[in-house]
XYZ file of C-alpha atoms in Angstrom:
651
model
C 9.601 23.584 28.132
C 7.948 24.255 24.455
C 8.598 20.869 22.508
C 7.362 23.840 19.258
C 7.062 27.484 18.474
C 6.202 29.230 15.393
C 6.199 32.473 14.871
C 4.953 34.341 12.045
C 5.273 31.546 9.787
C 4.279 32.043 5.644
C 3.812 29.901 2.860
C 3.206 31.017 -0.629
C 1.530 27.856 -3.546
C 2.302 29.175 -6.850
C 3.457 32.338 -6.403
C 0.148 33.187 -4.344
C 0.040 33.486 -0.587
C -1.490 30.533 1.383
C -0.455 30.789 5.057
C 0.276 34.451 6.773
C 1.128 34.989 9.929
C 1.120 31.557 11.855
C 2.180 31.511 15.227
C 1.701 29.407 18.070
C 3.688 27.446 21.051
C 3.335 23.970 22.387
C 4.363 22.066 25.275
C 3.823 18.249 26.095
C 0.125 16.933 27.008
C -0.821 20.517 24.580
C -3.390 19.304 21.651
C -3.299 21.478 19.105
C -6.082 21.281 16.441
C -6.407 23.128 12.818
C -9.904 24.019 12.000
C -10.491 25.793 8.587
C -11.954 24.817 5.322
C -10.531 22.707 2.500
C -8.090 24.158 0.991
C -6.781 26.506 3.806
C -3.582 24.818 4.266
C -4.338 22.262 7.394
C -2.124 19.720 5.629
C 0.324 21.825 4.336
C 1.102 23.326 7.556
C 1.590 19.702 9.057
C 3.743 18.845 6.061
C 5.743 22.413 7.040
C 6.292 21.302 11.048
C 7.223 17.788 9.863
C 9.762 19.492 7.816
C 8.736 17.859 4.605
C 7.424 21.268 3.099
C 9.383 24.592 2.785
C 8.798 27.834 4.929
C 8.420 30.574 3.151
C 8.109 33.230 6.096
C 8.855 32.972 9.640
C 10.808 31.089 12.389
C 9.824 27.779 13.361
C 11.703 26.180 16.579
C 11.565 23.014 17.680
C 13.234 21.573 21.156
C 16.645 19.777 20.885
C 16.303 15.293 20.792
C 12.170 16.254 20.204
C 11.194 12.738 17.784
C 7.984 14.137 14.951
C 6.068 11.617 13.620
C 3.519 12.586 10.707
C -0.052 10.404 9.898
C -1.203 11.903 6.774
C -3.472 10.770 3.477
C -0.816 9.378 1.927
C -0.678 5.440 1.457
C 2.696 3.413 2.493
C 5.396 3.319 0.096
C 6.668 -0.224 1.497
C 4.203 -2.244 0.056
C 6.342 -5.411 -0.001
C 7.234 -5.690 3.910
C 4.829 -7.164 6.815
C 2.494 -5.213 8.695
C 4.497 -5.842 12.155
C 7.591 -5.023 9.785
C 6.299 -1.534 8.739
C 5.245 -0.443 12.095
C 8.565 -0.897 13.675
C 10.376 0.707 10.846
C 9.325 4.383 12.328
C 10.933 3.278 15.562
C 14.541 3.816 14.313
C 15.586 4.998 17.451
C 14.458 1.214 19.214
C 16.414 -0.209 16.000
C 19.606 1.117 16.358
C 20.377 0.748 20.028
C 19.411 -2.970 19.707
C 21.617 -3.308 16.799
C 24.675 -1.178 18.940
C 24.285 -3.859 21.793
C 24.313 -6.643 19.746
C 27.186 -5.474 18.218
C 28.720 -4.535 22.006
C 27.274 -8.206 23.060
C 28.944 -10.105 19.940
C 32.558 -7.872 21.114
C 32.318 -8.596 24.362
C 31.515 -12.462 24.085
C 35.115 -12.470 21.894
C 36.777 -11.326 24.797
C 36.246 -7.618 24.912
C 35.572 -6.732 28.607
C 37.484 -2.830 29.063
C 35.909 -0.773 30.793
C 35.095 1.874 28.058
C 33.011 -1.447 26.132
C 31.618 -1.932 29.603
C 30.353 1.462 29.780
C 29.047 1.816 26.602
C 26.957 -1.512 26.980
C 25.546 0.361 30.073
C 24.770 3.255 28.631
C 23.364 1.010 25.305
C 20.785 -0.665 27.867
C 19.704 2.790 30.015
C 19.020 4.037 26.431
C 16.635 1.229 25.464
C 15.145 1.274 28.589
C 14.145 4.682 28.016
C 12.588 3.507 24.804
C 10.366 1.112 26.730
C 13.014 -2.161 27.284
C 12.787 -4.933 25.059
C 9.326 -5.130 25.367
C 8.881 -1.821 23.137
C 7.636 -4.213 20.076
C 4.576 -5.440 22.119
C 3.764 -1.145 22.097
C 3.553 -1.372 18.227
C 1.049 -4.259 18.801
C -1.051 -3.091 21.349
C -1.308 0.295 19.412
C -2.043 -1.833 16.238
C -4.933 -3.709 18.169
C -6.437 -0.660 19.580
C -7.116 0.711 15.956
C -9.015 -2.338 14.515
C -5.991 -4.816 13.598
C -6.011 -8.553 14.338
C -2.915 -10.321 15.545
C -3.160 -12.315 12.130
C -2.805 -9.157 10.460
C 0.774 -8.839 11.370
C 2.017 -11.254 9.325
C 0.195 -9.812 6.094
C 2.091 -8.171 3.749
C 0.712 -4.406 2.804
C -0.373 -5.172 -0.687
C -2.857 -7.046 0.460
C -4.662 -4.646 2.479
C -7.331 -2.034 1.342
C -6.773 1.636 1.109
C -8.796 2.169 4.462
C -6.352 -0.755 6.165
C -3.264 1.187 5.075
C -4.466 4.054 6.287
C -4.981 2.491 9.735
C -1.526 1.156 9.148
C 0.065 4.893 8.910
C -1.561 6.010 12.199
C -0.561 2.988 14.129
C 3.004 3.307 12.874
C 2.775 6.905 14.029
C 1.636 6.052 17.269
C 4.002 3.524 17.874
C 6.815 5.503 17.281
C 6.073 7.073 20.913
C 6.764 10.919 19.470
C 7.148 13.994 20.898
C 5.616 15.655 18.634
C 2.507 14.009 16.804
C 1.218 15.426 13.602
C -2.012 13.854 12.618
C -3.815 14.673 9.356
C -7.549 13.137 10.017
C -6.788 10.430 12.507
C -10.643 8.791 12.538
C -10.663 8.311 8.969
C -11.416 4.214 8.459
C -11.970 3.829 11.971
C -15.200 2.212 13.673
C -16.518 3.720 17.035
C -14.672 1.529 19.498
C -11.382 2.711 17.428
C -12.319 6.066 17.901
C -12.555 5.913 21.736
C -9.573 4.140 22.170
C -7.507 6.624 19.720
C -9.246 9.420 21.954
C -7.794 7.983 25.441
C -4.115 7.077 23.624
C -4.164 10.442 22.713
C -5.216 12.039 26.134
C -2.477 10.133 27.807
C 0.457 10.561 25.524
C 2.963 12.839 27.381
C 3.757 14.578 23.551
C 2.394 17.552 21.796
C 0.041 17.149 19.067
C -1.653 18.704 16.366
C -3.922 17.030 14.434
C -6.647 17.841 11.418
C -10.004 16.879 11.803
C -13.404 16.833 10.889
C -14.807 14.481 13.593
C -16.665 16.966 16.278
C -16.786 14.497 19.144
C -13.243 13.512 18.684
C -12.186 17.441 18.367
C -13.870 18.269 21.622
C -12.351 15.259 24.110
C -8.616 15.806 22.697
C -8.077 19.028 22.031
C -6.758 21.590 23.894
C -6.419 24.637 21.587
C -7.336 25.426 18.339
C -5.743 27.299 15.741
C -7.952 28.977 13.137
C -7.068 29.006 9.431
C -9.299 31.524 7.227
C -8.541 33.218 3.442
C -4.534 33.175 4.797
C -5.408 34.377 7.763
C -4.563 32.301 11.278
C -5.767 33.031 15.119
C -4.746 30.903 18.041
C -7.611 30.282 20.513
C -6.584 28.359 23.914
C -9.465 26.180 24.926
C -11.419 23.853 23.628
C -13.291 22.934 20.393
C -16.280 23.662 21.853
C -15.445 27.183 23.334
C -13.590 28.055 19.975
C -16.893 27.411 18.277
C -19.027 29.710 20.596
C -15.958 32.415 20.234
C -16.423 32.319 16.798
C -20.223 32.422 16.843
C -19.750 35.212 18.901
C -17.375 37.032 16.615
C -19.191 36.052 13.339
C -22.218 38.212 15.461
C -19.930 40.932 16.174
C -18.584 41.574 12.082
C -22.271 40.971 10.891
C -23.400 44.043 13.515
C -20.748 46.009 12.678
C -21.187 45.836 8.572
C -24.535 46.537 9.359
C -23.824 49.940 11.406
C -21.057 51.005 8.802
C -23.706 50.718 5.913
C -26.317 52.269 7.870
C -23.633 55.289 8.147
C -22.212 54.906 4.194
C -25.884 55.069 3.685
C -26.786 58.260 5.781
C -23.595 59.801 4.073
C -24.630 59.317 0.695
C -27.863 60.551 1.153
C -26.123 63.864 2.357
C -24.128 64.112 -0.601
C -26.984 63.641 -2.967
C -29.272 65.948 -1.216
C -26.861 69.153 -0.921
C -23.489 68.275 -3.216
C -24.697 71.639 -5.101
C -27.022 73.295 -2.984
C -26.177 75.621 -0.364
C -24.615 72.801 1.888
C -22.221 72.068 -0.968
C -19.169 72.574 1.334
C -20.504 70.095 3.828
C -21.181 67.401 1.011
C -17.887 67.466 0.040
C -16.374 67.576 3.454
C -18.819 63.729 3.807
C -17.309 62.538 0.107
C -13.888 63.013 1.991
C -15.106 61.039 4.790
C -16.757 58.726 2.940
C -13.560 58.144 1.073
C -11.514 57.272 4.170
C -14.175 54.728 5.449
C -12.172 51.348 5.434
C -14.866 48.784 4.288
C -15.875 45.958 6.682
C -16.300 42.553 4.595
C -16.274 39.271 5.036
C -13.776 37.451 3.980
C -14.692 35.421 0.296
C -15.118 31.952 1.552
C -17.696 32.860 4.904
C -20.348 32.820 2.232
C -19.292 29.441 0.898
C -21.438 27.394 2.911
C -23.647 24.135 2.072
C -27.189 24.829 3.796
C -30.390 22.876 2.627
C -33.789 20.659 4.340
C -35.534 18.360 2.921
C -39.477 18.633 1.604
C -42.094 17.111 3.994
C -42.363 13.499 2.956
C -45.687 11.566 2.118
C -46.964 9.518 4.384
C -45.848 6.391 4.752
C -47.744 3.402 6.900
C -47.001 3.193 10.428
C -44.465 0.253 10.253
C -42.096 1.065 7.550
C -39.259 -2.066 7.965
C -39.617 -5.446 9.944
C -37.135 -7.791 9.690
C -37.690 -11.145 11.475
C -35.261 -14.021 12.201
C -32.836 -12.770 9.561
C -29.815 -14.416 8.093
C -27.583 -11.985 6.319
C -24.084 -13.583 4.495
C -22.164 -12.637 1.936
C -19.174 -14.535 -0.169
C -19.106 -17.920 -1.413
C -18.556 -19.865 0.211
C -20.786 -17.908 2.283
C -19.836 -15.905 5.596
C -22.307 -15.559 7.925
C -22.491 -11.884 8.998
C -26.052 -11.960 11.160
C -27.998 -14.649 11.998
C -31.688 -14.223 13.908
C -31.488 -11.123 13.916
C -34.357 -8.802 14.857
C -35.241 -5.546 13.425
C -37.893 -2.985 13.008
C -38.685 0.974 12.075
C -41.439 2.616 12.430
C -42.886 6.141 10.879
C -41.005 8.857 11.940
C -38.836 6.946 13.827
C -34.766 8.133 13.563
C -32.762 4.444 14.167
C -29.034 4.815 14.417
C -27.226 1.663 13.236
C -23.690 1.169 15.153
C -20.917 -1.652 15.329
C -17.293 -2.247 14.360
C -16.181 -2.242 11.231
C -16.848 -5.405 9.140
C -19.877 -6.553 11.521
C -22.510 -6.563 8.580
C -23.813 -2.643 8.780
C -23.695 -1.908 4.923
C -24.551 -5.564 3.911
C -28.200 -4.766 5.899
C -29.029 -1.690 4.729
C -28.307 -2.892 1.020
C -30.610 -6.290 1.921
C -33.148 -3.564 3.439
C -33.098 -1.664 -0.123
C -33.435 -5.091 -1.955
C -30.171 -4.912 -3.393
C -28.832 -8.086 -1.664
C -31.099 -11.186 -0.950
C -32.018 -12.850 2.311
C -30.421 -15.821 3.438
C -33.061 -16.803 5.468
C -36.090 -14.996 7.593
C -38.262 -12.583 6.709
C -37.880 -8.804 5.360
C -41.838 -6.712 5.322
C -41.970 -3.172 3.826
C -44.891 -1.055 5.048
C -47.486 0.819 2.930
C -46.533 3.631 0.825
C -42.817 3.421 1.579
C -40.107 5.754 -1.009
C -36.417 5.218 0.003
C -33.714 7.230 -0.340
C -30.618 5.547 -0.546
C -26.951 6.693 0.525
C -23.915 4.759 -0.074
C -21.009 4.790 1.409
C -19.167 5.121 -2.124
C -21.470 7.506 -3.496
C -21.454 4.829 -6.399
C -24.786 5.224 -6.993
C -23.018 8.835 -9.424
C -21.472 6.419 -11.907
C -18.340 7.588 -13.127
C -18.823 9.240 -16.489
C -20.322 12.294 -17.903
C -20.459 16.109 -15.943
C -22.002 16.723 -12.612
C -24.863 18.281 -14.732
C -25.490 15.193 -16.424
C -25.465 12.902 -13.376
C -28.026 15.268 -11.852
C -30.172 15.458 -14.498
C -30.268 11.223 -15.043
C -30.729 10.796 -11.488
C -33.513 13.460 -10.944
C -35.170 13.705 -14.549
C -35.089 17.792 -14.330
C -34.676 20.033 -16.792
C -31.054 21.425 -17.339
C -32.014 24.853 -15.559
C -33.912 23.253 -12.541
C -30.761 21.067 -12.089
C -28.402 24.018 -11.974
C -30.788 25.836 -9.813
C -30.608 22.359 -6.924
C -26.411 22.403 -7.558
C -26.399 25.998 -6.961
C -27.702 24.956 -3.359
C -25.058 22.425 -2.958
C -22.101 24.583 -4.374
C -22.119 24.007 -8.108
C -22.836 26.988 -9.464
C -22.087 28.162 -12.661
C -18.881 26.344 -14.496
C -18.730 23.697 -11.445
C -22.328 22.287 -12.848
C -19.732 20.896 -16.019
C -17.030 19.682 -13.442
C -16.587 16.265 -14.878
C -17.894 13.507 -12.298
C -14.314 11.843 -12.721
C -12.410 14.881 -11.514
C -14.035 14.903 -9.008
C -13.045 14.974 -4.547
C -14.412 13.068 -2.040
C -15.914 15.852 -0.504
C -17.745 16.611 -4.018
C -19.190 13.474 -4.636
C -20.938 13.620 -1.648
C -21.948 16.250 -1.754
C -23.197 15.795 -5.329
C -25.322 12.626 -3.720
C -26.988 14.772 -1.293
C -28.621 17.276 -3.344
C -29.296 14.198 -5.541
C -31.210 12.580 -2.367
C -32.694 15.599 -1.059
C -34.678 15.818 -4.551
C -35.905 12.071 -4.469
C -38.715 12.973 -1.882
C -37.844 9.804 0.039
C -39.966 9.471 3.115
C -37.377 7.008 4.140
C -33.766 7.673 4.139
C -30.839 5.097 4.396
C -27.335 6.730 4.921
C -24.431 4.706 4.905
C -21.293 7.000 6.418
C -22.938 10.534 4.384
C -20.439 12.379 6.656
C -17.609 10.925 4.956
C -14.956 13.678 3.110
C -17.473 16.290 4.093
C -16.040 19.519 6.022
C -17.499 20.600 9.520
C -19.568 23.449 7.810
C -20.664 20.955 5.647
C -21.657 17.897 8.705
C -23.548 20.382 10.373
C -25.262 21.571 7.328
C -26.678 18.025 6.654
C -27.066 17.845 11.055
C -29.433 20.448 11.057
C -31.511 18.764 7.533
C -31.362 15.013 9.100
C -33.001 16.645 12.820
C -35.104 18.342 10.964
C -36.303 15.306 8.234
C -40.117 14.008 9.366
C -39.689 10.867 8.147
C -37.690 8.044 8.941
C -34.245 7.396 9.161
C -31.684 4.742 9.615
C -28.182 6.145 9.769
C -25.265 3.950 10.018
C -22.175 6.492 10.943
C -18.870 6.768 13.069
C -19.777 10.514 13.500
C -20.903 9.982 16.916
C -21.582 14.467 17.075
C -24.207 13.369 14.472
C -25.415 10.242 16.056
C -26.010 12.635 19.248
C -28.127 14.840 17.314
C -30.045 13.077 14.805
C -30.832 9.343 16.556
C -33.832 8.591 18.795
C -33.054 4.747 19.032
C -29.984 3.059 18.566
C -30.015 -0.518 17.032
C -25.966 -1.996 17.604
C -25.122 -5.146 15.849
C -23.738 -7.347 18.901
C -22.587 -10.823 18.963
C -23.326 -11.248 14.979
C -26.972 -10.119 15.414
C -29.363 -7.025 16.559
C -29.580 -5.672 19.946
C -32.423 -2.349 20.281
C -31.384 0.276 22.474
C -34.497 2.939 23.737
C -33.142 6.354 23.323
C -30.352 7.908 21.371
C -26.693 7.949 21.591
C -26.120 9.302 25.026
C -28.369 6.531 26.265
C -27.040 4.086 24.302
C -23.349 4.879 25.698
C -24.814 5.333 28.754
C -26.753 1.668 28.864
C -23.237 0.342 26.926
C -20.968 1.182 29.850
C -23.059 0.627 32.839
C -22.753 -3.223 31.101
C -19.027 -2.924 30.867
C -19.139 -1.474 34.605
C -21.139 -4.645 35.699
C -18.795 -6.809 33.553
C -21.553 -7.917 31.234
C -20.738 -6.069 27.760
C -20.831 -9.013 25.252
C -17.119 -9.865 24.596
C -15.939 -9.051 20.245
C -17.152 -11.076 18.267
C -15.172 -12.474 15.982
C -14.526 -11.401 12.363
C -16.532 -13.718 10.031
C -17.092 -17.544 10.045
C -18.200 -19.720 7.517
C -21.783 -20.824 7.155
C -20.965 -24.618 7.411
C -19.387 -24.589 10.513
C -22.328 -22.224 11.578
C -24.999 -24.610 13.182
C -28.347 -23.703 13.242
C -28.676 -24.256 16.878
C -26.797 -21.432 17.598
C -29.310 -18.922 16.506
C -30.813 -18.272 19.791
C -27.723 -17.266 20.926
C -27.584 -14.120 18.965
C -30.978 -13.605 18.833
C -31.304 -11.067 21.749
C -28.201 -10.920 23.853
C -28.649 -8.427 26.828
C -27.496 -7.560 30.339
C -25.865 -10.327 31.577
C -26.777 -13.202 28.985
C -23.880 -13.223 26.402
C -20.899 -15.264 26.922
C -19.101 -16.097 23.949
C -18.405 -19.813 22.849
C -14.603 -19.420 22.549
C -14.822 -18.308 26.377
C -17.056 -21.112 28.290
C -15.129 -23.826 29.847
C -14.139 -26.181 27.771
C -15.472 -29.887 28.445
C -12.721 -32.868 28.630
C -13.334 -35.208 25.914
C -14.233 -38.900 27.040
C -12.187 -42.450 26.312
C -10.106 -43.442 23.277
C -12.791 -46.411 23.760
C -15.997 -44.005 23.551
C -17.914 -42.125 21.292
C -15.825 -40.809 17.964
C -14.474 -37.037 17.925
C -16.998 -36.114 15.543
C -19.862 -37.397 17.586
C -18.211 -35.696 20.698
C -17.561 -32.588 19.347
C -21.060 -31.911 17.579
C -22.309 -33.433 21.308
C -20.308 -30.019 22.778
C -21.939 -27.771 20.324
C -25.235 -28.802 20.770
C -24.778 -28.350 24.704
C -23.603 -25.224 23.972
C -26.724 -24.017 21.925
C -29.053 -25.714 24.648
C -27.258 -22.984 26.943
C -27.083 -20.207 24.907
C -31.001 -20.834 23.595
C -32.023 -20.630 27.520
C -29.835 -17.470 28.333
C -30.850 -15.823 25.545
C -34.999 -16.534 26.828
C -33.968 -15.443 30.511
C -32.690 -12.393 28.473
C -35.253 -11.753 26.643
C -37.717 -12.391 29.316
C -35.757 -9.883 31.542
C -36.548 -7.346 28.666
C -39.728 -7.847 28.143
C -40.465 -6.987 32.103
C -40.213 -3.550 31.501
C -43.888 -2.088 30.737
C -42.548 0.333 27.836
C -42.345 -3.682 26.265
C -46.032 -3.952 26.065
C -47.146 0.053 25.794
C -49.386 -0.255 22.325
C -50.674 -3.046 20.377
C -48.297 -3.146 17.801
C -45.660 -3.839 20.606
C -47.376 -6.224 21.976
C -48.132 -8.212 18.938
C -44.052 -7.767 18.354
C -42.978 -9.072 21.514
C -45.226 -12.021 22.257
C -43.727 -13.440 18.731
C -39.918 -12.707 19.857
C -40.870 -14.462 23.343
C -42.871 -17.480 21.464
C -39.480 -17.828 18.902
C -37.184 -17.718 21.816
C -39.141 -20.491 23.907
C -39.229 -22.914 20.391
C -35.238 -22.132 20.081
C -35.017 -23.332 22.964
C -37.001 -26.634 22.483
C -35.087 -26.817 19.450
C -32.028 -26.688 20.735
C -33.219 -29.409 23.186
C -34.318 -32.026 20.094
C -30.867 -31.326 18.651
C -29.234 -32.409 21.163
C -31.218 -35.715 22.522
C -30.965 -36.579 18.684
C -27.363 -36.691 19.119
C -27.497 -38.679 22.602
C-alpha cells in the first residue's frame, strides 16, 4: 500500500512558477531522493509533503495513521530543554499513551476495576507495545549514539551546543520518532564517516518511506531507490538508483546535444535556400522553406544546464621529493591543554595524494593548521621539504574575511588587476554584477566557491583542503573531483565525502587511538584493510573524546604511536588489577604503579606491531623508506626501554 502519492503537484514563489508537474508514489522500504540544483525547490517540496508549505497545483495523498517526520536546516526552537528532552518530544504518540495508562493505572489503583477500564488499559498497553514497549526511550538513545552523541550529552541543555550539534540533534529526533514517512533535507551534514555509515544502514532498514536531499554521492547511491529530477520547474521520476539516474541522464544530455545539432544543421541548410533563391526563379520554393522554417519548434537547453563550475589547476613547480615529515608529534589545543595526538607519525611525499580521515573532534583540522604553521607544536618535530608553496583550504572559508565585495576579496588575495579578477570569477560563476556581490551576503555554497578560484590562482604545489566539498552542489563536487585527480602535486584532503575520497586519494592516513595510522592505497583499500580488522575483531576500539595533558603520562606514547592489526587495546578495557592492603603502598603510588604497567604493555605491543609492519618488503622498497623505518623501529624499541625505567623507578 502507497504510504504517498502526488500527482501533478505545483508551487508558484512570488507569483512565478517553481514546481510543475510533480508526481510520484511511494511505498515502505521506497527511498526517494531529489536531485536538482540550488534553488530548484528540493526543500520546498519537503516543506510541501510535510505539510508545512502550501500546494499550489495538484493532489497530494497520503495513507490514513501514516506518522511524517521532517530533518531540515533549520536549528531547534527549544533551546531551553535537555538533549534527551528534545528528542522524545517528536515521539508524541509514545507520550500520550504513557500518560493515558498512568492515568488508567492511578483509576484503577482507587478502586476502578470495570471491565470497560479493564479494556481500555489493555488496549493502552497493545498500543505502546506497538510503539516499541517501555523500552522505546533507549531507541532515541541508540539513534542519538549512532550520529556522534555521547551519553553525557543527554543531559546538556541545547544552548550549549554548536550549530553543527543541533543539527545532529534535528536528525536524531527525526529518526527517533520511528516515521512512516521520513523527509530528510541533507542528512550527512555535520556528520563524520562512521556517522555516515551508520545513518546509511538505519536508513536501509527502516520499514518507512523516505525522501531525502542530498549532495553526498556515496550516501545517494547505498540508500536510494529512486530519484526524482528537479530542472527550470520541470520534474521526472526515474526508478533506480543514483547511479543509473546519472548514466540516464548522461545519456539523455547526449541525446538533446545531437539533436540541437541536427536541427541547426537543417535551420542552417534552410536558410541558405532562402537566401540563395527568395527572388530568383525558385522564389516559390523559398517561401514555401520560410514557412517551414517558421514552424520549426526550437530545441534548447534549458537556462541553468549551462550554469556549471568547471576549472584545473596550472602545473605546479617542483617541489623536493619529501614535502611534510612529521616525527613524534604532540598536537593539543586549550588551556589547560587537551591532548589531541601524541607520537604521532606522518609524512608526504611529491606527488603523493594523502587522504586524512577520523571522527569528528579527533584532531584533523588542528594538524593541518600545525602543518601550515598556524598552530605550534607541542612537542616533536615538523620538516618542510625544498621549494614547497601551500595552498590552504579551510573549513570556514575564513581565510575571505568578511567585508568588502567578492571583487575586492579576489583582488587582495590574488594581487590581479580588476579585469583579470573578473575574468578568474567568471570561471567560478561571478560574472558580471555577482563580481560586486558583497562577501557578507553571501551562501555557503558561494564562499566556497569564492575560495576555490582564490586557491586555484595561488599556484600551490601543495594543497591542504579541510571539508572543500562543504555547501557545494553535485555539479559543483565533481567539478572540483575531476581538478583534485587531475592536480600533479600533492595533496592532503581531510573530507567526509567518501565519492571524493574514492577518486582523488592514493594513501589514506586515519587518526586512530589519538595518533596516525598509514594505510597503502586509497579509500577502497583503506575500507577494505578497516573491516577485514573489524572482521578479525581487532579494529582499535573509540577513542575517547579529549583528555587533559596532566593526566596524560608520557609513557603512554608508544601506545599510540603505531597501533595496527591486532595491537590496540584500549586502557579503559584491560583488566583491571586489585589494589593491595590498607597496610601497603599509598593509592597514589599504586595507581601511577598501574599506569606505568600499562605503558610497559602498550610500548611492547605497539613494537610487535610495528615490527609486524615493517615485514612487508614494500617497508624497505627505496632508501628514503628505509632511512624512515629503521628510525620508527629504533623509537619504538627506546619507548619501550623507557617505559621499562618508568616503571622500576616507581618499584
Amino acid at each position: 500500500m502507497a504510504v504517498v502519492i502526488a500527482s501533478n503537484l505545483s508551487k508558484d514563489i512570488a507569483g512565478a512558477p517553481l514546481l510543475r508537474g510533480v508526481s510520484f508514489k511511494l511505498e515502505r522500504r521506497e527511498r526517494m531522493t531529489i536531485a536538482g540544483r540550488n534553488g530548484a525547490g528540493k526543500t520546498t517540496l519537503l516543506r510541501m509533503l510535510a505539510g508545512e508549505a502550501t500546494i499550489d497545483g495538484g493532489e497530494l495523498a497520503i495513507a490514513r495513521n501514516v506518522r511524517v517526520a521532517l530533518h531540515d536546516q533549520r536549528p531547534p526552537r527549544e533551546r531551553g530543554t535537555a538533549l534527551r528532552e528534545y528528542l522524545l518530544s517528536g515521539c508524541t504518540a509514545e507520550l500520550a499513551v504513557e500518560a493515558r495508562l498512568a492515568k488508567l493505572e492511578t483509576a484503577m489503583a482507587e478502586g476502578s476495576a470495570d471491565a470497560a477500564t479493564l479494556d481500555r488499559y489493555a488496549r493502552a498497553q497493545a498500543e505502546l507495545e506497538h510503539h516499541g514497549g517501555y523500552r522505546w526511550r533507549d531507541r532515541a538513545t541508540e539513534v542519538a549514539r549512532g550520529i556522534g552523541f555521547h551519553d553525557e550529552d543527554l543531559e546538556r541543555g541545547l544552548a550549549s551546543f554548536s550549530g553543527g550539534e543541533l543539527t545532529r540533534a534535528s536528525l536524531a529526533r527525526a529518526l527517533a520518532t520511528r516515521p512512516d514517512l521520513l523527509l530528510l533535507d541533507e542528512p550527512t551534514n555535520h556528520l563524520d564517516i562512521e556517522s555516515l555509515e551508520w545513518l546509511e544502514q538505519a536508513l536501509v532498514s527502516l520499514d518507512a518511506a523516505i525522501v531525502l536531499v542530498a549532495h553526498d554521492r556515496w550516501f545517494l547511491e547505498t540508500v536510494g531507490t529512486a530519484v526524482l529530477e528537479l530542472e527550470v520547474g520541470r520534474s521526472r521520476f526515474f526508478p533506480g538508483s543514483w547511479h543509473a539516474w546519472r548514466a540516464e541522464q548522461a545519456a539523455r544530455e547526449l541525446a538533446l546535444g545531437r539533436a540541437i545539432e541536427r536541427q541547426q544543421a537543417e535551420v542552417a541548410r534552410l536558410e541558405r535556400f532562402v537566401e540563395r533563391w527568395g527572388a530568383g526563379t525558385r522564389a516559390r520554393q523559398a517561401q514555401s522553406r520560410v514557412k517551414a522554417l517558421e514552424k520549426i519548434e526550437r530545441i534548447e537547453r534549458a537556462p541553468s544546464d549551462g550554469a556549471a563550475l568547471s576549472f584545473q589547476f596550472a602545473a605546479p613547480q617542483r617541489s623536493g621529493r619529501v614535502i611534510f615529515e612529521l616525527e613524534d608529534a604532540r598536537i593539543e589545543v586549550g588551556g589547560p591543554p587537551i591532548v589531541l595526538l601524541e607520537h604521532a607519525q606522518l609524512w608526504l611525499e611529491r606527488g603523493e595524494h594523502v587522504s586524512l580521515v577520523g571522527p569528528n573532534g579527533s584532531g584533523k583540522t588542528t594538524l593541518i593548521e600545525t602543518l601550515t604553521a598556524q598552530r605550534p607544536l607541542a612537542g616533536g618535530k615538523l620538516r618542510t621539504g625544498h621549494n614547497v608553496a601551500v595552498g590552504f583550504l579551510s573549513q570556514h572559508a575564513d581565510e575571505l574575511g568578511s567585508t568588502g565585495t567578492v571583487l575586492d576579496a579576489t583582488q587582495r588575495a590574488t594581487g590581479l588587476t580588476p579585469n583579470k579578477a573578473r575574468a578568474l570569477l567568471g570561471r567560478f560563476l561571478f560574472g558580471g554584477e555577482l563580481a560586486e556581490k558583497p562577501l557578507a551576503g553571501l551562501s555557503g555554497g558561494e564562499r566556497r566557491r569564492l575560495s576555490l578560484a582564490i586557491l586555484v590562482n595561488g599556484g600551490a604545489n601543495v594543497l591542504i583542503l579541510d571539508e572543500p566539498t562543504n555547501h557545494l552542489d553535485l555539479e559543483s563536487r565533481e567539478a572540483l573531483e575531476d581538478a583534485l585527480s587531475a592536480f600533479r602535486g600533492s595533496l592532503i584532503l581531510v573530507s567526509h565525502d567518501r565519492a571524493l575520497l574514492d577518486a582523488v586519494g592514493s594513501r589514506t592516513v586515519a587518526v586512530e587511538q589519538g595518533t596516525l595510522r598509514s594505510y597503502v592505497g586509497g579509500w577502497p583499500e583503506y575500507l577494505r584493510v578497516r573491516e577485514e580488522r573489524r572482521a578479525a575483531g581487532e579494529q582499535p576500539a573509540p577513542r575517547a573524546r579529549r583528555r587533559p595533558a596532566a593526566t596524560a603520562s608520557a609513557a603512554e606514547g608508544p601506545a599510540h604511536a603505531a597501533p595496527s592489526e591486532g595491537a590496540s587495546v584500549a586502557a579503559d578495557e584491560r583488566p583491571k588489577r586489585k589494589p593491595k592492603a590498607p597496610d601497603g603502598p599509598s593509592k597514589n603510588r599504586l595507581r601511577a604503579q598501574e599506569e606505568a604497567e600499562l605503558a610497559v604493555e602498550a610500548a611492547e605491543l605497539a613494537l610487535v606491531a610495528l615490527e609486524h609492519e615493517l615485514a612487508d618488503p614494500a617497508a624497505w622498497a627505496t632508501k628514503y623508506e628505509t632511512a624512515k623505518n629503521e628510525a620508527r623501529h629504533t623509537a619504538a624499541k627506546r619507548a619501550v626501554e623507557a617505559a621499562y625505567a618508568r616503571l622500576e623507578a616507581i618499584l
